[in-house]
Coordinates of C-alpha atoms and ligand atoms in Angstrom, one line a residue:
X5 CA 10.4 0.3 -24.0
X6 CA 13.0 2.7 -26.0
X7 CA 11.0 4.3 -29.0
X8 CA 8.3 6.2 -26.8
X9 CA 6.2 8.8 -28.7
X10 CA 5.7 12.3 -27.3
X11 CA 5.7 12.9 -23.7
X12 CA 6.2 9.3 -22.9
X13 CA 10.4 9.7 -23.7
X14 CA 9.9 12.5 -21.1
X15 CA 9.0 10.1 -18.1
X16 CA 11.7 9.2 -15.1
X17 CA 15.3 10.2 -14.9
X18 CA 14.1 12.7 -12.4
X19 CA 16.6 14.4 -10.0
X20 CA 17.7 13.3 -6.5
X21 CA 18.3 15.7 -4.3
X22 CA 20.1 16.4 -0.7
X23 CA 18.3 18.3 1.7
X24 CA 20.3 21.0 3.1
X25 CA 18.4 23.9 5.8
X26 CA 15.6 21.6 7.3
X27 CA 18.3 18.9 8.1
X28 CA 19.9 19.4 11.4
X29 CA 23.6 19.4 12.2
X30 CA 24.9 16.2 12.9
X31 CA 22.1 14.5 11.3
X32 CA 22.5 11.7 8.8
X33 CA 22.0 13.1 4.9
X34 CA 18.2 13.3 3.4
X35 CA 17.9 12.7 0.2
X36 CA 14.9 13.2 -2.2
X37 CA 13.9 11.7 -5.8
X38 CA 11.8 14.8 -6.8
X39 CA 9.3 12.6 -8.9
X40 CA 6.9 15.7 -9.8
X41 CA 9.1 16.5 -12.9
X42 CA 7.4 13.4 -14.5
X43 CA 4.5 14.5 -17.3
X44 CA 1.7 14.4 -15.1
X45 CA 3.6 15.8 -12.4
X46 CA 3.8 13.0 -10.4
X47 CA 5.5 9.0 -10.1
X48 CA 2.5 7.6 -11.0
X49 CA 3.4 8.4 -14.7
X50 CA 6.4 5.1 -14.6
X51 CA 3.7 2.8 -13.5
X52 CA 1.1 3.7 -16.0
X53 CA 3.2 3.3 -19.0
X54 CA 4.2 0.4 -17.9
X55 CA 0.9 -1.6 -17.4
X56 CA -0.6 0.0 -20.8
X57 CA 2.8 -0.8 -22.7
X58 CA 3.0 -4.3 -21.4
X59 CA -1.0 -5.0 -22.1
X60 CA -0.2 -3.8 -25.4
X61 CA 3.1 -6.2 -25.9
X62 CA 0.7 -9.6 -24.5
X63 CA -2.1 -8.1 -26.8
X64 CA -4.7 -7.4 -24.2
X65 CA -5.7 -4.0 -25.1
X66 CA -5.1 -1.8 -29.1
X67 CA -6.4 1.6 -30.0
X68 CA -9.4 2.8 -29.2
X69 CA -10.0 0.6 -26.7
X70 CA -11.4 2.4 -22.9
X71 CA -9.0 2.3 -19.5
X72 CA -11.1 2.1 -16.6
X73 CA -9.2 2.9 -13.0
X74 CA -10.9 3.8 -9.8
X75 CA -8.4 6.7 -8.6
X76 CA -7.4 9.6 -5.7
X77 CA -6.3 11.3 -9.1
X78 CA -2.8 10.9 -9.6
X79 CA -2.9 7.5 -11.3
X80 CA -6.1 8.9 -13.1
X81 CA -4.1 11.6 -14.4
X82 CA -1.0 9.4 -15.5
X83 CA -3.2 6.4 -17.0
X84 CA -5.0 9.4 -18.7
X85 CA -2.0 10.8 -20.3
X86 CA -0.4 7.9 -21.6
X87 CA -4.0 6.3 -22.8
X88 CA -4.1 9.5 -25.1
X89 CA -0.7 8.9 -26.4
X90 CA -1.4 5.4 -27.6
X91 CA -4.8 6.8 -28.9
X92 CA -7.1 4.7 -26.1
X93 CA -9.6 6.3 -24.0
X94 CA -9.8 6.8 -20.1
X95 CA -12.6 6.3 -17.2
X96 CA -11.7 7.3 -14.2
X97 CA -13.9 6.4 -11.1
X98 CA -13.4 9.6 -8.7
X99 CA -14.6 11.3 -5.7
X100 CA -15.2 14.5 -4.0
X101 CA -12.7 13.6 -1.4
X102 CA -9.5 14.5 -3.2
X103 CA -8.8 17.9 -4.8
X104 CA -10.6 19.1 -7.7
X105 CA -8.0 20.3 -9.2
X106 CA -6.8 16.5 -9.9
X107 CA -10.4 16.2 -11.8
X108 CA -9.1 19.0 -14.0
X109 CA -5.8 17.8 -14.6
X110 CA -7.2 13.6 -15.7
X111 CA -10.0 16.1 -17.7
X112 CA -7.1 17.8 -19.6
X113 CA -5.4 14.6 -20.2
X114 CA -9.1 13.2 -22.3
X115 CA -10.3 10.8 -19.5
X116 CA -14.4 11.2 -18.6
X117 CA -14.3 11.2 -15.2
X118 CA -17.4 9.9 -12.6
X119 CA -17.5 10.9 -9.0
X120 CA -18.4 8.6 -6.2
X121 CA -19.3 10.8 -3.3
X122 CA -17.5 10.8 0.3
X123 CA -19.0 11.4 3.7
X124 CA -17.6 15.0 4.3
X125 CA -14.6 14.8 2.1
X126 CA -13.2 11.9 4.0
X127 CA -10.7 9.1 2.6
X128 CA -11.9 5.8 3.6
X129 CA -11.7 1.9 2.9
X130 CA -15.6 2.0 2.3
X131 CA -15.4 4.8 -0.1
X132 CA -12.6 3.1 -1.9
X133 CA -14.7 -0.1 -2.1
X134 CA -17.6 1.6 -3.6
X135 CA -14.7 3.2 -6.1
X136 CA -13.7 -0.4 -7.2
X137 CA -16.8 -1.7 -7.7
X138 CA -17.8 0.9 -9.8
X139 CA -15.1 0.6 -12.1
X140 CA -15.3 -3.2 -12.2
X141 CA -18.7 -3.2 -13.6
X142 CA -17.7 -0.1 -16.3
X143 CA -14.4 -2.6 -17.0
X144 CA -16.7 -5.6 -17.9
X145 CA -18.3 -4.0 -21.1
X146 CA -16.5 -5.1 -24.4
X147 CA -13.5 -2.9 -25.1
X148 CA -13.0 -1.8 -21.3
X149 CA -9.9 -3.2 -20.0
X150 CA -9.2 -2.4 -16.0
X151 CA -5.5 -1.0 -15.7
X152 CA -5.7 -2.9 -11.9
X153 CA -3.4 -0.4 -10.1
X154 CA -3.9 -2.5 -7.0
X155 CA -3.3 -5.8 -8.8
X156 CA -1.0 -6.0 -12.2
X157 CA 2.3 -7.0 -11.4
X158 CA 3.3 -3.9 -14.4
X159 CA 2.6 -1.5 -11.5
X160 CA 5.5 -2.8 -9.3
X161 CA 7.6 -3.2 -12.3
X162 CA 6.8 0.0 -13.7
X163 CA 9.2 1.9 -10.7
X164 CA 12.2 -0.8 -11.0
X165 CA 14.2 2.1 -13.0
X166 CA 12.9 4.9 -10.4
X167 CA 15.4 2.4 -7.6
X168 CA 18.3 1.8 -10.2
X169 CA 17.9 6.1 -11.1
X170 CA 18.5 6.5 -7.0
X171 CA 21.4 3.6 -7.1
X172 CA 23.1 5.8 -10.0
X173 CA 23.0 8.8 -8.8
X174 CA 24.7 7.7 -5.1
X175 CA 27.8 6.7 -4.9
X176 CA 28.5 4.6 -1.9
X177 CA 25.0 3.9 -1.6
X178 CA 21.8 4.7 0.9
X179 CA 21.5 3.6 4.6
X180 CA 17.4 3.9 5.1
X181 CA 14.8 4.1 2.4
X182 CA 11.2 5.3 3.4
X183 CA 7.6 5.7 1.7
X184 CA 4.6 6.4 2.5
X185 CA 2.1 3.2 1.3
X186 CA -0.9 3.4 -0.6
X187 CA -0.6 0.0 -3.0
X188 CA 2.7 -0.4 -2.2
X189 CA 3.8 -0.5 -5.5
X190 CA 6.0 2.3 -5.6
X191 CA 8.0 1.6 -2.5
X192 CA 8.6 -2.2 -3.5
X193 CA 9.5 -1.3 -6.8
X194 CA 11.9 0.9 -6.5
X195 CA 13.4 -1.6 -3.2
X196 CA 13.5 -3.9 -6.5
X197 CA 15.8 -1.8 -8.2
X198 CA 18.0 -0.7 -5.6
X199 CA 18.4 -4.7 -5.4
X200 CA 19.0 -5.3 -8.9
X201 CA 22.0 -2.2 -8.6
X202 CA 23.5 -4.1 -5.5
X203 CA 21.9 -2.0 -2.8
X204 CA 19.9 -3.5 0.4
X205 CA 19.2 -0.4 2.4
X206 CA 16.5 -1.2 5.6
X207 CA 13.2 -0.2 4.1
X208 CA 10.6 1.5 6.6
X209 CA 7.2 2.0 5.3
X210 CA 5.5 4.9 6.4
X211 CA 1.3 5.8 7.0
X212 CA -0.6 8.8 8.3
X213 CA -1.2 8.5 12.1
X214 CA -4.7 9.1 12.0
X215 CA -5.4 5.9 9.3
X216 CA -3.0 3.4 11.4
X217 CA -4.1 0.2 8.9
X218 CA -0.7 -0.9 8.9
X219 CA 0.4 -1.1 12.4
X220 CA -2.9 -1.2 14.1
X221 CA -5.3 -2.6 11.3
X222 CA -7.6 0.3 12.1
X223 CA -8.9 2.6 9.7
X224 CA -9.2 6.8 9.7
X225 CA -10.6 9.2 8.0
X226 CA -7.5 11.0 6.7
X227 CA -6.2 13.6 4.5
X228 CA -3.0 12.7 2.8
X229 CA -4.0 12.0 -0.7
X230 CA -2.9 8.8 -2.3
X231 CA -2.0 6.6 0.5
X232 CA -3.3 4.6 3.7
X233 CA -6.7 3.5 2.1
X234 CA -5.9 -0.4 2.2
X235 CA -5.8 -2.6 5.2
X236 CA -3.1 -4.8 3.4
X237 CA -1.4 -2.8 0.4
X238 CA -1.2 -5.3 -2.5
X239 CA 2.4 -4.9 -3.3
X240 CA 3.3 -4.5 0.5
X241 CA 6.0 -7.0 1.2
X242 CA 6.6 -6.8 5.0
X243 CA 9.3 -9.6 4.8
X244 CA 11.9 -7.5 3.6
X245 CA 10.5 -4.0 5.1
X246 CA 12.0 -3.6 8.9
X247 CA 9.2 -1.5 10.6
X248 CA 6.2 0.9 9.5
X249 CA 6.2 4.2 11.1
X250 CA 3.4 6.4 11.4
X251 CA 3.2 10.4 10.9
X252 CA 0.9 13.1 12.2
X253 CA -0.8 14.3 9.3
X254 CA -0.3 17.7 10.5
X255 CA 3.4 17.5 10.7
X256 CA 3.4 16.1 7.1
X257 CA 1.3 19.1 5.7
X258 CA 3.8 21.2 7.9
X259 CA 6.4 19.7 6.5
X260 CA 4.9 20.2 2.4
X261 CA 5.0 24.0 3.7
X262 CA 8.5 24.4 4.7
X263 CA 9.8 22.1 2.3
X264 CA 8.5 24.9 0.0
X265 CA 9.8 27.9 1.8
X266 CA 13.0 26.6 3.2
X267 CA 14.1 24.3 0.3
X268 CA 12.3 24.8 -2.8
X269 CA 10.7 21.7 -2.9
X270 CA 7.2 21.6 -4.3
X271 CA 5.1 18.8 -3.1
X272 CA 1.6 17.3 -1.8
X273 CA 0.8 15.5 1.6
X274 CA 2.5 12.2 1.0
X275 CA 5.5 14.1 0.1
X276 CA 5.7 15.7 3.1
X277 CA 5.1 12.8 5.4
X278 CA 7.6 10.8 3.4
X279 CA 10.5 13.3 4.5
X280 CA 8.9 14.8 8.0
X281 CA 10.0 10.6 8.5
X282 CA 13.3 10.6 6.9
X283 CA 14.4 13.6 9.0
X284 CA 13.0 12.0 12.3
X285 CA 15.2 8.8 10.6
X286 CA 18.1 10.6 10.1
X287 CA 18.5 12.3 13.6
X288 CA 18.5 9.2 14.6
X289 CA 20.9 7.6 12.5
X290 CA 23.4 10.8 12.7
X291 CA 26.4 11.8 10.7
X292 CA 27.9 9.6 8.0
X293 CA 24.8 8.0 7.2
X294 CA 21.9 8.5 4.1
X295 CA 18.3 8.1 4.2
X296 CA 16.5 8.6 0.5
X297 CA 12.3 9.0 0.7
X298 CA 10.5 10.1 -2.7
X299 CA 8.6 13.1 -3.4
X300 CA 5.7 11.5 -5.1
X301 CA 4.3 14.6 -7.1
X302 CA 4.2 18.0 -7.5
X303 CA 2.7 20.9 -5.1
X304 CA 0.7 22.5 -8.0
X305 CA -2.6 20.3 -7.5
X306 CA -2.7 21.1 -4.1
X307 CA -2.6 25.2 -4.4
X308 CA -5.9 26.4 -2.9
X309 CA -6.5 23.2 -0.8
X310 CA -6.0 22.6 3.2
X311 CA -2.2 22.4 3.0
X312 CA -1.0 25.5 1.0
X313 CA -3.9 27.1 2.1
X314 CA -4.7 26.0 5.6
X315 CA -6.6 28.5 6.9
X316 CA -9.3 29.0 3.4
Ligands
PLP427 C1 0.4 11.5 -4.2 C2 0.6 10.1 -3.9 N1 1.5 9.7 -3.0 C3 1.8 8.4 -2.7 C4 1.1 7.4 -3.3 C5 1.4 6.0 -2.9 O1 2.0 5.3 -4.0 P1 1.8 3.7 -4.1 O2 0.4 3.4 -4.4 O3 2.7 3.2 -5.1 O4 2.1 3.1 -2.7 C6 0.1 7.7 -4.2 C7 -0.7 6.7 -4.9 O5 -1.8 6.9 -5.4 C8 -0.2 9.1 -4.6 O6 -1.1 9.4 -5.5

């Protein structure tokens, strides 16, 4: 994939960073791949260039051909971005229960975007399922192709560079890595890289207490955008992940708040969830150890919504 036009050359190679003020003393080092430096703002830009690159290698899609993608936005946004660029056009299957402002952003990026509507702005497996089924009928007309975020192996693949970025960039490698799980994707894929560098840190997956699917199998309304909609995750290999942990929401959006204040870090729910869990982790695992979570995206979409603005 070398030879990317435009803002494609300007996805990945994002910075990891060590937390320093919200860490206590005597607690093992957090660090954080700051993933909203990506075009779109978010990770979700290394997985849709690679499933629209690799369709267009096998031949399955060419210009001018329509993306369809049922999203919470941020995939919307990055499938959007890189369809422009290679000069295809993007559907994206929305709803009401994520922030408007990620309607905007797929909008400035040339997808037409079609809202399913939630029951009072709640996440749910149901809504999700009406999502996909709208999508896969508007994928079956001739020169619709469905990017399958829960489903094309290019998604897992697309973050194998996002692992070998973190195995670079740390020398003597990473104890713990935790994620917050929506397909999965991103977690396995960067685990994949971390392997192909060498590394084999215990992987912890992480969801929102209040949407328990993967330790209980019971679903929530919840309101950490982008993950905990699927009972079982498609790219969710629990062979190789040692436990799933679950967050209060509220500490996560707490923790998007001071992460902002206290370390400069910009970021949305899952963000915050992600490392309210790798501090918890690395109290426990104390001095002279590393945890590394991701921060997914960028805090920008989320200005004027519950967590920057909790009380509005
Ligand atoms: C903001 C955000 N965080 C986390 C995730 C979860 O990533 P994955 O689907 O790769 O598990 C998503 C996925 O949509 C997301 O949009």
């Amino acid at each position: 994939m070398d030879m990317l036009g435009g803002g494609l050359a300007a996805i990945g190679n994002t910075p990891l960073v060590r937390l320093g003020r919200l860490v206590p003393d005597g607690a093992a080092e957090v660090w954080v791949k700051l993933e909203g430096g990506n075009p779109t703002g978010s990770y979700k830009d290394r997985m849709a260039v690679s499933v629209l690159m690799s369709a267009l290698e096998r031949g399955d899609i060419s210009a001018g051909d329509t993306i369809v993608e049922f999203t919470g936005g941020s995939t919307g946004t990055a499938l959007a971005f890189v369809s422009g660029v290679l000069g295809m056009k993007f559907t994206a299957v929305f709803s009401d229960a994520f922030s408007h402002s990620k309607q905007q952003a797929m909008e400035a990026f040339g997808a037409t975007v079609l809202i399913e509507k939630s029951v009072d702005g709640a996440i749910t497996h149901e809504l999700a399922e009406r999502m996909k089924q709208r999508s896969l009928a508007i994928a079956d007309q001739p020169g619709h192709y469905y990017a399958d975020q829960f489903g094309s192996p290019d998604v897992r693949a697309g973050y194998h560079p996002m692992g070998r970025e973190i195995a670079a960039a740390l020398e003597g490698g990473l104890d713990v890595f935790c994620a917050a799980v929506g397909t999965g994707a991103a977690m396995m894929g960067t685990l994949d890289g971390l392997h192909e560098s060498g590394l084999a840190p215990d992987a912890i997956a992480l969801e929102p207490a209040e949407s328990p699917l993967l330790t209980t199998g019971v679903s929530g309304g919840h309101k950490v955008e982008g993950i905990a909609v699927f009972p079982d995750p498609p790219f969710l290999d629990r062979s190789v992940i040692r436990e799933v942990r679950t967050v209060a929401q509220d500490r996560a959006f707490e923790m998007c708040r001071r992460l902002a204040r206290e370390e400069g870090i910009f970021g949305g729910g899952s963000t915050g969830l992600n490392v309210a869990a790798a501090i918890d982790i690395a109290v426990e695992l104390g001095a002279g150890h590393r945890v590394v979570t991701l921060g997914c995206d960028n805090g920008a979409k989320y200005i004027g919504g519950h967590i920057y603005s909790p009380t509005a």
